[in-house]
Coordinates of C-alpha atoms and ligand atoms in Angstrom, one line a residue:
X30 CA -37.0 -113.0 -14.1
X31 CA -40.1 -110.1 -12.5
X32 CA -40.6 -111.0 -8.7
X33 CA -43.8 -112.1 -7.2
X34 CA -45.7 -109.9 -5.5
X35 CA -44.4 -111.3 -2.7
X36 CA -41.0 -112.1 -3.4
X37 CA -41.4 -108.1 -4.9
X38 CA -42.7 -107.0 -1.0
X39 CA -39.7 -109.5 0.9
X40 CA -37.1 -107.6 -1.4
X41 CA -38.8 -103.9 -1.7
X42 CA -36.7 -102.4 1.5
X43 CA -39.7 -100.8 2.9
X44 CA -41.9 -103.6 4.3
X45 CA -42.5 -104.6 7.2
X46 CA -42.4 -107.2 9.1
X47 CA -46.3 -108.2 8.5
X48 CA -45.2 -108.1 4.9
X49 CA -46.9 -104.8 4.0
X50 CA -45.6 -102.4 1.9
X51 CA -44.6 -98.6 2.1
X52 CA -45.5 -96.4 -0.7
X53 CA -47.0 -93.7 1.3
X54 CA -45.1 -91.0 3.3
X55 CA -46.8 -88.5 5.1
X56 CA -44.8 -85.2 6.2
X57 CA -45.4 -83.0 8.7
X58 CA -44.0 -79.4 7.8
X59 CA -44.4 -77.6 11.0
X60 CA -46.9 -77.3 13.9
X61 CA -48.6 -74.0 13.3
X62 CA -51.5 -73.4 12.1
X63 CA -53.8 -69.8 11.7
X64 CA -56.7 -72.4 13.1
X65 CA -57.1 -73.1 16.7
X66 CA -59.7 -76.9 15.7
X67 CA -61.5 -77.9 19.6
X68 CA -60.1 -81.7 18.3
X69 CA -56.6 -80.9 16.9
X70 CA -54.9 -78.4 19.0
X71 CA -54.8 -79.0 22.6
X72 CA -57.0 -75.4 24.7
X73 CA -54.1 -74.7 26.8
X74 CA -51.9 -74.5 23.0
X75 CA -48.9 -77.1 22.3
X76 CA -44.8 -75.5 23.3
X77 CA -44.3 -74.9 19.7
X78 CA -41.0 -76.7 17.8
X79 CA -37.8 -73.5 17.8
X80 CA -37.2 -73.0 13.8
X81 CA -33.9 -74.5 14.3
X82 CA -35.2 -78.0 15.3
X83 CA -37.9 -78.0 12.3
X84 CA -36.2 -80.1 8.8
X85 CA -35.5 -77.7 6.5
X86 CA -36.7 -77.8 3.0
X87 CA -33.5 -79.5 1.6
X88 CA -33.9 -81.9 4.3
X89 CA -36.7 -83.3 3.4
X90 CA -36.1 -83.1 -0.2
X91 CA -33.3 -85.4 0.9
X92 CA -35.8 -88.2 2.6
X93 CA -38.3 -88.0 -0.2
X94 CA -35.3 -88.8 -2.3
X95 CA -33.9 -91.7 -0.6
X96 CA -37.5 -93.4 0.1
X97 CA -38.6 -92.9 -3.9
X98 CA -35.7 -94.7 -4.6
X99 CA -36.8 -97.4 -2.2
X100 CA -40.6 -97.6 -3.3
X101 CA -42.6 -94.6 -2.4
X102 CA -44.6 -93.1 -5.1
X103 CA -47.0 -90.7 -2.9
X104 CA -46.3 -88.0 -0.9
X105 CA -48.6 -85.9 1.7
X106 CA -48.1 -82.4 2.7
X107 CA -49.8 -81.9 6.4
X108 CA -48.7 -79.6 9.4
X109 CA -50.3 -78.1 12.2
X110 CA -51.6 -76.3 8.7
X111 CA -48.1 -77.3 6.1
X112 CA -49.5 -73.5 4.0
X113 CA -48.2 -71.2 7.1
X114 CA -44.7 -72.5 6.3
X115 CA -43.0 -69.7 4.1
X116 CA -42.6 -70.7 0.4
X117 CA -44.4 -74.0 1.1
X118 CA -45.2 -73.9 -2.7
X119 CA -41.1 -74.5 -3.5
X120 CA -40.9 -77.3 -1.5
X121 CA -44.4 -78.5 -3.5
X122 CA -42.3 -77.6 -6.5
X123 CA -38.8 -79.8 -5.3
X124 CA -41.1 -82.5 -4.3
X125 CA -42.5 -82.8 -7.6
X126 CA -39.3 -83.2 -8.9
X127 CA -38.0 -86.1 -7.9
X128 CA -38.0 -89.0 -9.9
X129 CA -40.8 -92.5 -8.6
X130 CA -43.4 -89.7 -7.0
X131 CA -46.6 -90.3 -9.1
X132 CA -49.5 -88.5 -6.5
X133 CA -48.2 -85.5 -4.8
X134 CA -50.9 -84.2 -1.9
X135 CA -51.5 -81.4 0.8
X136 CA -54.0 -81.2 3.8
X137 CA -54.7 -77.6 4.5
X138 CA -57.5 -76.0 6.2
X139 CA -58.1 -74.0 2.8
X140 CA -57.1 -70.6 4.0
X141 CA -54.5 -70.0 2.1
X142 CA -56.2 -71.4 -1.5
X143 CA -58.1 -68.1 -2.5
X144 CA -55.1 -66.6 -3.3
X145 CA -52.4 -69.9 -3.6
X146 CA -54.5 -72.6 -5.4
X147 CA -53.4 -71.9 -8.5
X148 CA -49.7 -71.8 -7.4
X149 CA -49.9 -75.0 -5.0
X150 CA -51.0 -76.7 -8.6
X151 CA -48.5 -75.0 -11.1
X152 CA -45.8 -76.1 -8.8
X153 CA -46.5 -79.6 -9.0
X154 CA -49.6 -80.7 -6.6
X155 CA -51.8 -83.2 -7.7
X156 CA -54.3 -83.5 -5.0
X157 CA -56.0 -81.3 -2.4
X158 CA -57.5 -82.4 0.8
X159 CA -59.6 -79.3 2.7
X160 CA -60.5 -80.0 6.3
X161 CA -63.9 -78.0 7.5
X162 CA -66.4 -79.6 9.6
X163 CA -69.3 -77.3 9.9
X164 CA -71.1 -75.0 6.9
X165 CA -72.9 -72.8 9.3
X166 CA -70.6 -70.2 10.3
X167 CA -71.8 -69.5 14.0
X168 CA -70.5 -73.8 14.9
X169 CA -67.3 -72.9 11.8
X170 CA -65.8 -70.6 15.0
X171 CA -66.7 -72.7 17.5
X172 CA -64.4 -75.6 16.5
X173 CA -61.6 -73.7 14.7
X174 CA -62.1 -70.7 17.5
X175 CA -61.6 -68.4 14.0
X176 CA -64.7 -67.0 11.4
X177 CA -62.7 -67.7 8.4
X178 CA -65.5 -70.0 7.2
X179 CA -66.1 -67.3 4.0
X180 CA -62.4 -67.5 3.5
X181 CA -62.2 -71.5 3.2
X182 CA -65.6 -72.0 1.2
X183 CA -64.5 -69.2 -1.5
X184 CA -60.9 -71.4 -1.2
X185 CA -62.7 -74.6 -2.0
X186 CA -63.7 -73.4 -5.2
X187 CA -61.2 -71.8 -6.0
X188 CA -59.3 -75.3 -5.6
X189 CA -61.7 -77.6 -7.4
X190 CA -61.8 -74.4 -10.2
X191 CA -57.5 -75.4 -10.7
X192 CA -56.9 -78.4 -12.3
X193 CA -56.1 -80.8 -9.5
X194 CA -56.2 -84.3 -10.3
X195 CA -58.3 -84.6 -6.9
X196 CA -59.7 -82.3 -4.5
X197 CA -61.3 -83.5 -1.0
X198 CA -63.4 -82.1 2.2
X199 CA -62.4 -83.7 4.9
X200 CA -64.8 -83.8 7.7
X201 CA -64.4 -84.9 11.4
X202 CA -68.0 -86.5 12.4
X203 CA -68.9 -85.2 16.0
X204 CA -72.0 -86.7 17.8
X205 CA -73.9 -83.7 19.3
X206 CA -71.1 -81.0 16.9
X207 CA -71.8 -81.5 13.7
X208 CA -73.5 -84.7 13.0
X209 CA -76.8 -82.7 11.7
X210 CA -74.9 -81.5 9.1
X211 CA -74.2 -84.8 6.9
X212 CA -76.5 -84.6 4.5
X213 CA -75.4 -80.8 3.9
X214 CA -71.8 -82.5 2.7
X215 CA -72.8 -84.5 0.3
X216 CA -75.4 -82.0 -0.9
X217 CA -72.4 -80.3 -1.3
X218 CA -70.8 -83.0 -3.2
X219 CA -73.5 -83.7 -5.1
X220 CA -73.3 -80.7 -7.2
X221 CA -69.1 -80.6 -7.6
X222 CA -66.5 -83.1 -8.9
X223 CA -65.5 -83.3 -5.8
X224 CA -65.4 -85.9 -2.9
X225 CA -66.7 -85.5 0.9
X226 CA -65.0 -87.7 3.3
X227 CA -66.5 -88.4 6.7
X228 CA -63.9 -89.1 9.1
X229 CA -64.4 -91.0 13.2
X230 CA -63.1 -88.9 15.7
X231 CA -60.2 -90.4 16.7
X232 CA -58.6 -90.4 20.5
X233 CA -55.4 -88.0 20.0
X234 CA -53.7 -85.9 23.3
X235 CA -55.6 -82.8 24.2
X236 CA -59.3 -83.3 22.0
X237 CA -61.1 -84.9 24.8
X238 CA -62.2 -87.8 23.1
X239 CA -65.4 -89.9 24.2
X240 CA -66.5 -93.3 22.3
X241 CA -70.5 -91.2 23.4
X242 CA -68.7 -87.9 20.7
X243 CA -67.8 -90.9 18.3
X244 CA -70.3 -90.9 15.7
X245 CA -69.4 -94.8 13.5
X246 CA -69.6 -95.3 10.1
X247 CA -73.2 -97.6 10.4
X248 CA -74.7 -94.1 11.9
X249 CA -73.2 -92.4 9.1
X250 CA -74.1 -94.2 6.7
X251 CA -77.7 -94.8 8.1
X252 CA -78.0 -90.8 8.1
X253 CA -76.2 -90.4 4.2
X254 CA -78.8 -92.8 3.1
X255 CA -82.4 -91.2 4.9
X256 CA -81.8 -88.5 2.1
X257 CA -79.1 -89.8 -0.5
X258 CA -78.2 -92.7 -2.9
X259 CA -75.3 -94.4 -2.9
X260 CA -73.4 -96.9 -4.4
X261 CA -69.8 -98.8 -3.2
X262 CA -67.2 -97.7 -5.7
X263 CA -64.6 -100.8 -5.2
X264 CA -61.5 -100.6 -2.5
X265 CA -58.1 -100.4 -3.9
X266 CA -55.1 -101.8 -1.8
X267 CA -54.1 -100.0 1.3
X268 CA -57.0 -97.6 0.7
X269 CA -58.0 -95.9 3.7
X270 CA -61.1 -95.2 2.8
X271 CA -64.9 -96.4 1.9
X272 CA -65.7 -95.2 -1.4
X273 CA -69.5 -94.2 -2.6
X274 CA -71.0 -92.7 -5.9
X275 CA -73.6 -90.7 -4.9
X276 CA -76.0 -91.5 -7.9
X277 CA -77.3 -89.0 -9.8
X278 CA -74.5 -86.2 -8.7
X279 CA -70.8 -85.4 -10.0
X280 CA -69.2 -85.9 -6.9
X281 CA -68.2 -89.0 -4.1
X282 CA -68.7 -89.6 -1.0
X283 CA -66.4 -92.0 1.5
X284 CA -65.9 -92.4 5.0
X285 CA -62.0 -93.1 6.7
X286 CA -63.4 -96.1 9.5
X287 CA -60.0 -96.2 12.0
X288 CA -62.2 -96.6 14.9
X289 CA -65.2 -98.7 14.0
X290 CA -63.4 -101.1 11.1
X291 CA -60.0 -100.8 10.7
X292 CA -57.7 -100.9 7.6
X293 CA -54.4 -101.8 9.1
X294 CA -53.8 -105.0 7.3
X295 CA -52.6 -103.3 4.2
X296 CA -51.5 -100.2 5.7
X297 CA -48.7 -98.9 3.2
X298 CA -48.4 -95.0 5.6
X299 CA -45.1 -94.6 6.9
X300 CA -44.8 -90.9 8.5
X301 CA -42.6 -87.8 8.7
X302 CA -42.6 -85.6 11.4
X303 CA -41.6 -81.8 11.3
X304 CA -38.5 -82.2 13.4
X305 CA -37.6 -85.5 11.1
X306 CA -38.7 -88.3 13.4
X307 CA -39.9 -91.8 11.7
X308 CA -43.6 -92.5 13.1
X309 CA -44.0 -96.1 11.5
X310 CA -47.8 -95.3 12.9
X311 CA -50.8 -92.9 13.3
X312 CA -51.0 -94.2 16.6
X313 CA -47.4 -95.1 17.6
X314 CA -44.9 -92.6 19.2
X315 CA -42.0 -91.8 16.8
X316 CA -39.3 -94.2 16.5
X317 CA -36.1 -92.9 15.2
X318 CA -34.2 -89.7 14.5
X319 CA -33.5 -89.4 11.1
X320 CA -33.2 -85.6 11.0
X321 CA -29.7 -86.0 14.0
X322 CA -28.4 -88.5 11.9
X323 CA -28.3 -85.9 9.0
X324 CA -27.1 -83.5 10.4
X325 CA -24.1 -86.1 12.0
X326 CA -23.6 -87.0 8.3
X327 CA -24.8 -89.9 7.5
X328 CA -25.1 -91.1 3.9
X329 CA -28.0 -91.9 2.2
X330 CA -27.9 -95.5 2.7
X331 CA -27.5 -95.1 6.4
X332 CA -31.2 -92.7 6.0
X333 CA -33.1 -95.6 4.3
X334 CA -31.2 -97.9 7.5
X335 CA -33.4 -95.3 9.8
X336 CA -36.6 -96.2 8.4
X337 CA -36.0 -99.7 7.9
X338 CA -35.2 -99.5 11.7
X339 CA -38.9 -97.7 12.4
X340 CA -40.3 -99.9 10.3
X341 CA -39.1 -103.1 12.2
X342 CA -41.3 -101.7 15.3
X343 CA -44.6 -101.2 13.5
X344 CA -47.3 -103.3 15.4
X345 CA -49.9 -105.2 12.7
X346 CA -52.4 -102.4 13.7
X347 CA -54.0 -100.0 17.1
X348 CA -55.7 -101.6 19.7
X349 CA -59.1 -100.9 20.2
X350 CA -60.2 -97.2 21.2
X351 CA -60.6 -98.0 25.0
X352 CA -56.5 -99.1 25.4
X353 CA -55.8 -96.4 22.5
X354 CA -57.2 -93.5 24.8
X355 CA -54.4 -95.0 27.6
X356 CA -51.0 -95.0 25.3
X357 CA -48.7 -92.0 25.0
X358 CA -48.7 -90.0 21.7
X359 CA -49.3 -86.7 20.2
X360 CA -51.8 -84.2 19.2
X361 CA -53.3 -84.0 15.9
X362 CA -51.0 -80.8 15.4
X363 CA -48.0 -82.5 16.3
X364 CA -48.9 -85.8 14.2
X365 CA -50.6 -84.1 11.0
X366 CA -53.2 -86.6 10.3
Ligands
LIG415 S1 -53.7 -97.0 12.1 FE1 -51.1 -97.2 12.0 S2 -51.6 -100.0 11.2 FE2 -53.4 -98.9 11.5 S3 -53.6 -98.0 9.0 FE3 -52.9 -96.1 10.6 S4 -51.0 -95.9 10.1 FE4 -51.7 -97.6 9.4

């Protein structure tokens, strides 16, 4: 007899003590990047991970295979910038073949999409998010410390034409930086079959976060509503964003409100760092190194033990911003979002 949702949750090995079933694995494959975004990469840089300490593609594939067997159905590849890791399309190809993985996504800064968008799609990538925080060349340069805006914009068009199930634009909205461009981004999505998502600025090591630099959901909504008519789209379980249809448009607009209206109660995400540690929450330190266990010859059931130990220590939800900034964490480039 089929288990009820509650029993299934209880039965699933990837359920935490709050009954949240974890079906979404986010994998950071590198801490390297070819951009230097202010809110991600500390100005003084970071201590790069040595190659030998990075999970190999084979090790990543093994972890995904074990977790897919335990209920993971969505995987997101992140970094740093995942496309700077050579042969990333091969990793995409091997993960796409794993039974149980229904959605394979990647978050990228878009700098390789002009050449590689179709190759990623053909390898099996289904969903792609491109991070861009400004359409203004000088401001893009100021934020990313590079002048690659044309490459990224052309890359987005290539992604739109590559046949992905979804193309999303990630925009970190920051007061005094790009808060005057929200309407431009919605204009951009209005004429393309894409989703633009405005992300509340979050505190991570080295990004000089402060409350007055944060552009809140309610403030962003008010700005967008001045120019655009948007209609709410019903939220799916465990969804992080609040989605809206742009009336009379092709695209949609969303808000990721983790600082003002968090979505921890039905969180389904677990993270794997580039050095092979399970991180039960974006704002918690890593708990268990599955890399070391694998390199010491553990079997697949012990890989599962490692993720369960991490989930066993997952909190109910992240504390408020004022307490969050007091906690030790890593920089965004080391976490991968
Ligand atoms: S902050 Fe942590 S618990 Fe909350 S939704 Fe994000 S990952 Fe889940």
